[in-house]
Coordinates of C-alpha atoms and ligand atoms in Angstrom, one line a residue:
X25 CA 0.2 0.1 -0.2
X26 CA 1.4 3.5 -1.1
X27 CA 2.1 6.1 1.7
X28 CA -0.5 7.8 0.3
X29 CA -3.1 5.3 0.8
X30 CA -1.8 4.8 4.5
X31 CA -1.5 8.8 5.5
X32 CA -5.5 8.6 3.9
X33 CA -6.6 5.6 6.2
X34 CA -4.6 7.5 9.5
X35 CA -7.4 10.3 9.3
X36 CA -10.2 10.6 11.8
X37 CA -12.0 13.6 13.0
X38 CA -10.7 15.6 10.9
X39 CA -11.7 18.3 8.0
X40 CA -10.8 17.8 4.6
X41 CA -12.0 19.4 1.5
X42 CA -11.3 18.2 -2.3
X43 CA -11.6 20.1 -5.5
X44 CA -11.6 19.4 -8.9
X45 CA -9.8 22.3 -10.5
X46 CA -10.9 24.6 -13.5
X47 CA -9.6 23.2 -16.8
X48 CA -7.2 25.3 -19.1
X49 CA -7.5 23.8 -22.6
X50 CA -8.5 25.1 -26.4
X51 CA -11.5 23.2 -25.9
X52 CA -13.5 21.5 -23.2
X53 CA -16.4 19.3 -23.5
X54 CA -18.3 17.8 -20.6
X55 CA -18.7 14.0 -21.3
X56 CA -20.4 12.8 -18.2
X57 CA -17.0 13.9 -16.3
X58 CA -17.0 13.7 -12.7
X59 CA -13.9 13.4 -10.3
X60 CA -15.0 9.5 -9.7
X61 CA -11.6 8.7 -7.9
X62 CA -11.4 11.9 -5.5
X63 CA -15.8 11.0 -4.4
X64 CA -14.7 7.9 -3.4
X65 CA -12.0 8.8 -1.7
X66 CA -14.5 11.7 0.0
X67 CA -16.6 8.7 0.7
X68 CA -14.1 6.4 2.6
X69 CA -12.8 9.9 4.5
X70 CA -16.3 10.4 5.5
X71 CA -16.7 6.9 6.4
X72 CA -13.7 7.1 8.9
X73 CA -15.7 9.8 10.8
X74 CA -14.3 13.0 9.0
X75 CA -16.2 15.9 7.6
X76 CA -15.6 15.7 3.9
X77 CA -16.5 19.2 2.0
X78 CA -16.2 19.3 -2.1
X79 CA -15.9 22.1 -4.6
X80 CA -16.3 21.1 -8.4
X81 CA -14.4 24.1 -10.4
X82 CA -16.1 22.4 -13.5
X83 CA -19.4 21.7 -12.0
X84 CA -20.3 24.8 -10.3
X85 CA -18.7 26.9 -12.9
X86 CA -21.4 25.8 -15.4
X87 CA -24.4 27.2 -17.7
X88 CA -28.0 25.2 -17.4
X89 CA -27.8 21.5 -18.2
X90 CA -28.2 19.9 -22.1
X91 CA -29.0 16.6 -23.3
X92 CA -29.7 14.1 -20.7
X93 CA -27.7 16.0 -17.8
X94 CA -24.8 17.3 -19.8
X95 CA -23.5 20.9 -19.0
X96 CA -21.6 23.4 -21.4
X97 CA -19.5 24.7 -18.7
X98 CA -18.5 28.7 -18.7
X99 CA -15.2 29.7 -20.3
X100 CA -13.6 32.7 -20.2
X101 CA -10.3 33.3 -22.9
X102 CA -7.1 33.4 -21.2
X103 CA -3.6 34.3 -22.6
X104 CA -1.9 31.1 -24.1
X105 CA 1.2 29.9 -22.3
X106 CA 4.4 30.3 -24.4
X107 CA 4.7 26.9 -25.5
X108 CA 1.8 27.6 -27.7
X109 CA 2.5 30.8 -28.9
X110 CA 3.2 29.2 -32.2
X111 CA -1.0 27.8 -32.3
X112 CA -3.5 30.3 -33.9
X113 CA -6.6 28.8 -31.6
X114 CA -8.0 30.3 -28.7
X115 CA -6.9 29.4 -25.4
X116 CA -9.6 29.3 -22.0
X117 CA -10.0 28.7 -18.4
X118 CA -13.2 26.6 -18.8
X119 CA -15.2 26.2 -15.0
X120 CA -15.2 28.4 -12.0
X121 CA -14.1 31.9 -11.7
X122 CA -11.4 33.4 -9.8
X123 CA -13.9 35.6 -7.4
X124 CA -16.6 32.4 -7.3
X125 CA -13.8 30.0 -6.4
X126 CA -12.1 32.4 -3.1
X127 CA -15.7 32.7 -2.2
X128 CA -16.5 29.4 -1.8
X129 CA -12.7 28.8 0.0
X130 CA -13.9 31.5 2.6
X131 CA -16.9 30.1 3.5
X132 CA -15.5 26.3 3.5
X133 CA -14.3 25.5 7.2
X134 CA -10.5 25.5 7.7
X135 CA -9.7 22.2 6.5
X136 CA -6.9 20.2 8.2
X137 CA -6.3 18.5 4.6
X138 CA -6.8 19.2 0.8
X139 CA -7.0 16.7 -1.6
X140 CA -6.7 17.9 -5.1
X141 CA -7.3 16.1 -8.1
X142 CA -6.0 16.1 -11.7
X143 CA -7.0 14.9 -15.0
X144 CA -5.3 15.3 -18.4
X145 CA -1.5 15.8 -18.1
X146 CA -1.9 18.6 -20.2
X147 CA -4.5 20.5 -17.7
X148 CA -1.9 21.0 -15.0
X149 CA -2.1 24.9 -15.3
X150 CA -5.2 24.5 -13.6
X151 CA -4.0 22.8 -10.7
X152 CA -1.9 25.9 -10.4
X153 CA -3.9 28.1 -10.8
X154 CA -5.5 26.4 -7.7
X155 CA -2.8 25.7 -5.3
X156 CA -1.8 29.6 -6.0
X157 CA -5.5 30.5 -4.4
X158 CA -5.5 27.8 -2.3
X159 CA -2.2 29.1 -0.4
X160 CA -3.6 32.4 -0.3
X161 CA -7.0 31.4 1.9
X162 CA -5.1 28.2 3.9
X163 CA -1.6 28.7 4.2
X164 CA -0.7 26.5 6.7
X165 CA -2.9 23.8 5.1
X166 CA -1.0 20.6 3.5
X167 CA -2.0 20.2 -0.2
X168 CA -2.5 16.8 -1.8
X169 CA -2.4 15.8 -5.4
X170 CA -4.1 12.9 -6.7
X171 CA -5.6 12.1 -10.0
X172 CA -3.9 10.9 -13.4
X173 CA -1.7 14.1 -13.9
X174 CA -0.5 13.1 -10.3
X175 CA 0.0 9.1 -11.4
X176 CA 1.0 9.8 -15.3
X177 CA 3.9 12.6 -15.0
X178 CA 5.1 12.2 -11.1
X179 CA 8.3 14.0 -11.8
X180 CA 6.6 17.1 -13.3
X181 CA 4.0 17.1 -10.5
X182 CA 6.5 17.3 -7.7
X183 CA 7.4 20.1 -8.8
X184 CA 4.1 22.4 -9.0
X185 CA 3.4 23.2 -5.2
X186 CA 1.7 20.7 -3.5
X187 CA 3.0 19.2 -0.5
X188 CA 2.1 15.5 -1.5
X189 CA 1.2 13.7 -4.6
X190 CA 0.0 10.5 -5.2
X191 CA 1.7 8.9 -7.7
X192 CA 0.4 5.2 -7.4
X193 CA -3.1 3.2 -7.7
X194 CA -4.5 3.6 -4.4
X195 CA -6.3 1.1 -2.3
X196 CA -9.0 2.9 -0.5
X197 CA -12.3 1.1 -1.3
X198 CA -15.9 2.3 -0.5
X199 CA -19.0 1.4 -1.4
X200 CA -20.1 4.7 -3.2
X201 CA -19.1 7.8 -4.5
X202 CA -19.7 10.6 -2.5
X203 CA -22.0 12.0 -5.4
X204 CA -24.6 13.8 -2.6
X205 CA -21.7 16.4 -2.3
X206 CA -23.0 18.1 -5.2
X207 CA -25.9 20.6 -5.2
X208 CA -28.3 18.9 -7.4
X209 CA -26.4 16.5 -9.6
X210 CA -27.9 15.8 -12.8
X211 CA -26.2 12.6 -13.8
X212 CA -24.2 10.1 -11.8
X213 CA -21.1 8.0 -12.8
X214 CA -20.0 4.6 -12.1
X215 CA -17.1 1.7 -13.5
X216 CA -18.4 -2.0 -13.3
X217 CA -14.6 -2.7 -13.8
X218 CA -11.1 -1.6 -13.4
X219 CA -9.1 -1.5 -16.6
X220 CA -8.9 -3.6 -20.1
X221 CA -7.9 -6.6 -20.8
X222 CA -6.3 -5.4 -24.0
X223 CA -3.4 -3.5 -24.6
X224 CA -3.1 -0.2 -27.5
X225 CA -0.3 1.3 -27.7
X226 CA -1.8 4.4 -27.0
X227 CA -3.7 4.2 -23.9
X228 CA -3.2 4.8 -20.0
X229 CA -5.7 2.2 -18.7
X230 CA -3.0 -0.5 -17.9
X231 CA -0.9 2.0 -16.4
X232 CA -4.3 3.5 -13.7
X233 CA -5.1 0.2 -13.2
X234 CA -2.7 -2.5 -14.0
X235 CA -5.1 -5.6 -13.3
X236 CA -8.7 -5.9 -15.1
X237 CA -11.3 -6.4 -12.0
X238 CA -15.1 -6.6 -13.0
X239 CA -17.0 -6.3 -9.8
X240 CA -20.0 -7.9 -8.1
X241 CA -23.1 -6.8 -9.1
X242 CA -25.1 -6.4 -6.2
X243 CA -21.9 -4.3 -5.4
X244 CA -22.7 -2.2 -8.6
X245 CA -26.3 -2.1 -7.9
X246 CA -25.6 -0.7 -4.5
X247 CA -24.0 2.5 -5.5
X248 CA -26.1 3.3 -8.2
X249 CA -29.2 2.9 -5.5
X250 CA -27.0 5.7 -3.8
X251 CA -26.5 7.7 -6.2
X252 CA -30.3 7.6 -7.7
X253 CA -31.8 8.3 -4.1
X254 CA -30.8 12.1 -5.3
X255 CA -34.0 13.4 -6.6
X256 CA -31.8 14.9 -9.9
X257 CA -30.2 12.5 -11.0
X258 CA -31.6 11.2 -14.1
X259 CA -28.6 9.4 -16.0
X260 CA -26.1 7.0 -14.9
X261 CA -22.8 7.2 -17.3
X262 CA -20.4 3.8 -17.4
X263 CA -17.1 5.0 -17.5
X264 CA -15.7 1.3 -17.9
X265 CA -13.1 0.9 -20.3
X266 CA -13.9 -2.9 -20.7
X267 CA -18.0 -2.9 -20.3
X268 CA -18.9 -5.9 -22.1
X269 CA -15.9 -7.8 -21.5
X270 CA -17.6 -11.4 -20.2
X271 CA -20.4 -10.4 -21.0
X272 CA -22.8 -13.3 -20.1
X273 CA -21.4 -13.5 -16.6
X274 CA -21.2 -9.6 -16.0
X275 CA -23.2 -7.2 -18.1
X276 CA -26.3 -8.7 -19.1
X277 CA -26.9 -10.2 -15.0
X278 CA -26.3 -6.2 -14.4
X279 CA -28.7 -5.8 -16.9
X280 CA -31.4 -7.7 -15.5
X281 CA -31.0 -6.0 -12.3
X282 CA -30.9 -2.5 -14.2
X283 CA -34.4 -2.8 -15.9
X284 CA -35.5 -4.4 -12.9
X285 CA -35.1 -1.5 -10.2
X286 CA -33.9 1.9 -12.4
X287 CA -35.9 1.7 -15.4
X288 CA -36.6 5.5 -15.1
X289 CA -33.0 5.9 -15.6
X290 CA -31.4 6.6 -18.7
X291 CA -27.7 5.1 -19.0
X292 CA -24.6 6.2 -21.3
X293 CA -21.0 4.6 -22.6
X294 CA -18.8 7.7 -22.9
X295 CA -15.8 5.8 -23.5
X296 CA -16.3 3.3 -26.3
X297 CA -17.3 0.4 -25.8
X298 CA -15.5 -2.5 -27.3
X299 CA -17.3 -3.5 -31.2
X300 CA -16.2 -7.0 -31.6
X301 CA -18.8 -8.0 -28.4
X302 CA -21.5 -6.3 -29.9
X303 CA -23.7 -9.4 -31.5
X304 CA -27.6 -9.4 -31.6
X305 CA -28.2 -10.4 -28.1
X306 CA -26.0 -7.4 -26.9
X307 CA -27.6 -4.7 -29.2
X308 CA -31.1 -5.7 -27.8
X309 CA -30.0 -6.1 -24.1
X310 CA -28.6 -2.4 -24.5
X311 CA -31.6 -0.9 -26.3
X312 CA -34.0 -2.2 -23.7
X313 CA -31.8 -1.7 -21.0
X314 CA -32.1 2.0 -21.3
X315 CA -28.5 2.4 -22.7
X316 CA -28.9 5.9 -24.7
X317 CA -25.4 6.8 -25.6
X318 CA -23.7 4.4 -27.5
X319 CA -19.9 4.9 -28.2
X320 CA -18.1 2.8 -30.5
X321 CA -14.3 2.1 -30.6
X322 CA -13.3 1.4 -34.3
X323 CA -10.3 3.7 -34.3
X324 CA -8.7 2.9 -37.5
X325 CA -9.5 0.9 -40.5
X326 CA -6.0 1.0 -41.7
X327 CA -4.2 -2.2 -40.7
X328 CA -1.3 -0.9 -39.1
X329 CA -3.1 1.5 -36.6
X330 CA -6.1 -1.5 -35.9
X331 CA -2.4 -3.7 -35.0
X332 CA -1.3 -1.1 -32.6
X333 CA -5.3 -1.0 -31.2
X334 CA -4.5 -4.7 -30.1
X335 CA -6.4 -5.7 -33.3
X336 CA -9.7 -5.3 -31.1
X337 CA -12.0 -4.6 -34.3
X338 CA -11.7 -5.7 -37.7
X339 CA -14.3 -4.0 -40.6
X340 CA -16.5 -7.1 -40.8
X341 CA -17.1 -7.0 -36.9
X342 CA -17.9 -3.3 -37.4
X343 CA -20.5 -3.7 -39.9
X344 CA -22.0 -6.8 -38.0
X345 CA -22.3 -4.3 -35.1
X346 CA -23.8 -1.6 -36.8
X347 CA -26.4 -3.9 -38.1
X348 CA -27.1 -5.3 -34.6
X349 CA -27.8 -1.6 -32.9
X350 CA -29.7 -0.7 -36.1
X351 CA -32.0 -3.2 -36.0
X352 CA -32.1 -3.2 -31.9
X353 CA -33.7 0.2 -32.5
X354 CA -30.6 2.6 -32.0
X355 CA -30.8 5.5 -34.7
X356 CA -28.0 6.6 -36.9
X357 CA -27.4 9.7 -34.3
X358 CA -27.2 7.5 -30.7
X359 CA -24.1 5.6 -32.4
X360 CA -20.9 7.6 -32.3
X361 CA -17.8 5.7 -33.4
X362 CA -14.5 7.4 -32.4
X363 CA -11.8 7.6 -35.2
X364 CA -8.4 8.6 -33.8
X365 CA -6.7 11.2 -35.9
X366 CA -2.8 12.0 -35.4
X367 CA -1.5 8.7 -34.3
X368 CA 2.5 8.3 -35.2
X369 CA 2.2 7.3 -39.3
X370 CA -1.3 8.1 -40.1
X371 CA -1.6 9.2 -43.0
X372 CA -4.5 12.1 -44.0
X373 CA -6.1 9.4 -46.5
X374 CA -6.5 6.6 -44.0
X375 CA -8.2 8.8 -41.5
X376 CA -10.4 9.5 -44.3
X377 CA -11.1 6.1 -45.7
X378 CA -11.7 5.4 -41.9
X379 CA -14.8 8.3 -41.7
X380 CA -15.7 7.3 -44.8
X381 CA -16.3 3.6 -43.9
X382 CA -18.2 4.6 -40.7
X383 CA -20.7 6.7 -42.8
X384 CA -21.4 4.4 -45.0
X385 CA -23.0 2.0 -42.8
X386 CA -25.7 4.8 -41.8
X387 CA -23.5 5.4 -38.4
X388 CA -21.7 8.7 -37.1
X389 CA -17.5 9.1 -36.9
X390 CA -16.2 11.0 -34.0
X391 CA -13.4 12.3 -34.4
X392 CA -10.6 12.1 -31.6
X393 CA -7.3 13.6 -32.0
X394 CA -4.1 11.6 -30.8
X395 CA -2.7 12.6 -27.5
X396 CA 0.6 11.4 -26.3
X397 CA 0.1 9.9 -23.2
X398 CA 3.5 9.1 -21.1
X399 CA 4.4 5.7 -19.9
X400 CA 2.5 4.2 -23.5
X401 CA 4.5 2.6 -26.2
X402 CA 3.4 5.1 -28.3
X403 CA 4.7 7.8 -26.3
X404 CA 7.8 6.3 -26.7
X405 CA 7.9 7.0 -30.8
X406 CA 6.5 10.1 -30.6
X407 CA 9.3 11.2 -27.8
X408 CA 11.8 9.9 -29.9
X409 CA 11.0 12.8 -32.8
X410 CA 9.8 15.3 -30.1
X411 CA 12.0 14.9 -27.0
X412 CA 10.0 17.9 -25.4
X413 CA 7.3 15.9 -24.7
X414 CA 9.0 14.4 -21.8
X415 CA 9.6 17.1 -19.6
X416 CA 6.8 19.5 -20.7
X417 CA 3.1 18.1 -20.2
X418 CA 1.5 21.2 -22.0
X419 CA 3.5 19.3 -25.2
X420 CA 1.1 16.3 -24.9
X421 CA -2.4 18.3 -25.5
X422 CA -4.4 16.8 -28.3
X423 CA -4.9 19.9 -30.5
X424 CA -1.2 20.9 -29.8
X425 CA 0.4 18.0 -30.4
X426 CA -2.2 16.4 -33.1
X427 CA -2.0 20.0 -35.5
X428 CA 0.8 21.4 -34.9
X429 CA 3.9 19.4 -33.2
X430 CA 3.5 15.9 -34.5
X431 CA 2.9 17.1 -38.3
X432 CA 1.8 14.0 -39.0
X433 CA -1.6 15.6 -40.2
X434 CA -1.4 19.2 -41.2
X435 CA -4.0 21.9 -39.3
X436 CA -5.9 22.2 -42.9
X437 CA -6.0 18.8 -43.0
X438 CA -7.3 18.1 -39.6
X439 CA -10.0 21.0 -40.5
X440 CA -11.2 18.6 -43.4
X441 CA -11.5 15.5 -41.5
X442 CA -12.9 16.6 -38.8
X443 CA -16.2 18.8 -40.9
X444 CA -16.0 15.7 -42.9
X445 CA -16.8 13.3 -39.6
X446 CA -19.3 16.4 -38.3
X447 CA -21.1 16.4 -41.8
X448 CA -23.9 13.2 -41.2
X449 CA -24.0 11.5 -44.3
X450 CA -27.4 9.8 -45.4
X451 CA -26.8 6.4 -46.4
X452 CA -29.0 6.6 -49.6
X453 CA -28.5 10.0 -50.6
X454 CA -24.5 9.6 -50.7
X455 CA -25.2 6.0 -52.6
X456 CA -23.6 4.4 -49.5
X457 CA -24.7 1.0 -48.2
X458 CA -28.2 0.8 -46.0
X459 CA -27.1 -1.9 -44.0
X460 CA -30.8 -2.8 -41.9
Ligands
SF4_530 S1 -9.6 -1.6 -25.6 FE1 -9.7 0.5 -25.2 S2 -9.3 1.0 -23.1 FE2 -8.9 -1.1 -23.5 S3 -6.1 -1.0 -24.0 FE3 -7.5 -0.4 -25.9 S4 -7.8 1.8 -26.1 FE4 -7.5 1.3 -23.7

């Protein structure tokens, strides 16, 4: 067990403040994003008789909710860091503004410990922004930094002014995340499993959860029940990386319970589903259980890129999966397929072919720009060409890296591909196959 876990286990009768920082980036969208790890820790600490508080700078700095409880975060244009000066894109602070943040800190009882979480490695300016203000209001309170950035870039994270950094996965277990610390949350979040049995060369799943583990159905139901009791919760996002693996023994029994107990909730899978697992029965179960948002991981139709993607899906398997989903009752717009852009060695034509392939089946392509993640195999390849990636996490930003650093694809080509993906084709109009 890490020192960080031991330290948290030693906390009793303390006041603890958890903070989810604002995001500094070129773009940010809410794909049902909540700081799940921090919420589990806060619940564990509450069960150890501590008083826990939460400031979520993204949730509390938002505009009105949009589809299925998602919302648009407030944004303000800010000056770009020097390493982005050549990038002709606006850079924003997303989430709560300074005045509101300071006000919230002042209204919180002086904490004994502050737990600051982190997301993408290149969002660390949001952490620095929080640290500066937190240290002003609570100069004597230790701040511990956890989350993905802390685990993936521990050396860098140790330099930004926190008193401690969580560099390894935590061993704390709590029965549910402390979602009730939010004021009227619109959606809950759940992970029915940790990690993924596959090993794609660009993915951090194995680094964050070295062992793939599926949870007991009863444990999951208990956790959803807790969140569903909050009257404003109508949607539930599944954060799993591998929801459908071992589906006969995990997903199907779970869906049986979901249908029985939570037929009023809508379910969403913002992380891509494993396409080859979607047969006729699986598509029907997804639809009948109330899964509204389906995201599929195709990534590419290029054999070289597919190899780097654990060969997790063939074109044939993808065609079958989309056919089954449409037949089960989903519309084109319900099914979005992730296509990666900007992987090392990937060319414009390769991405264009993948988008056209998806459109030809009447599905919607959703482009995702590649971000080199430290510790992954593909990061090593990227860092050989661009050594500065290893010392400056800002350069790992998907917008910066894909369009302006790697130059695998030019900014103009990138825009063409994004425009292509946004345009939903009607297969009948375009002469493509209408497969249903
Ligand atoms: S299948 Fe998805 S979650 Fe699993 S290793 Fe590949 S990219 Fe990561």
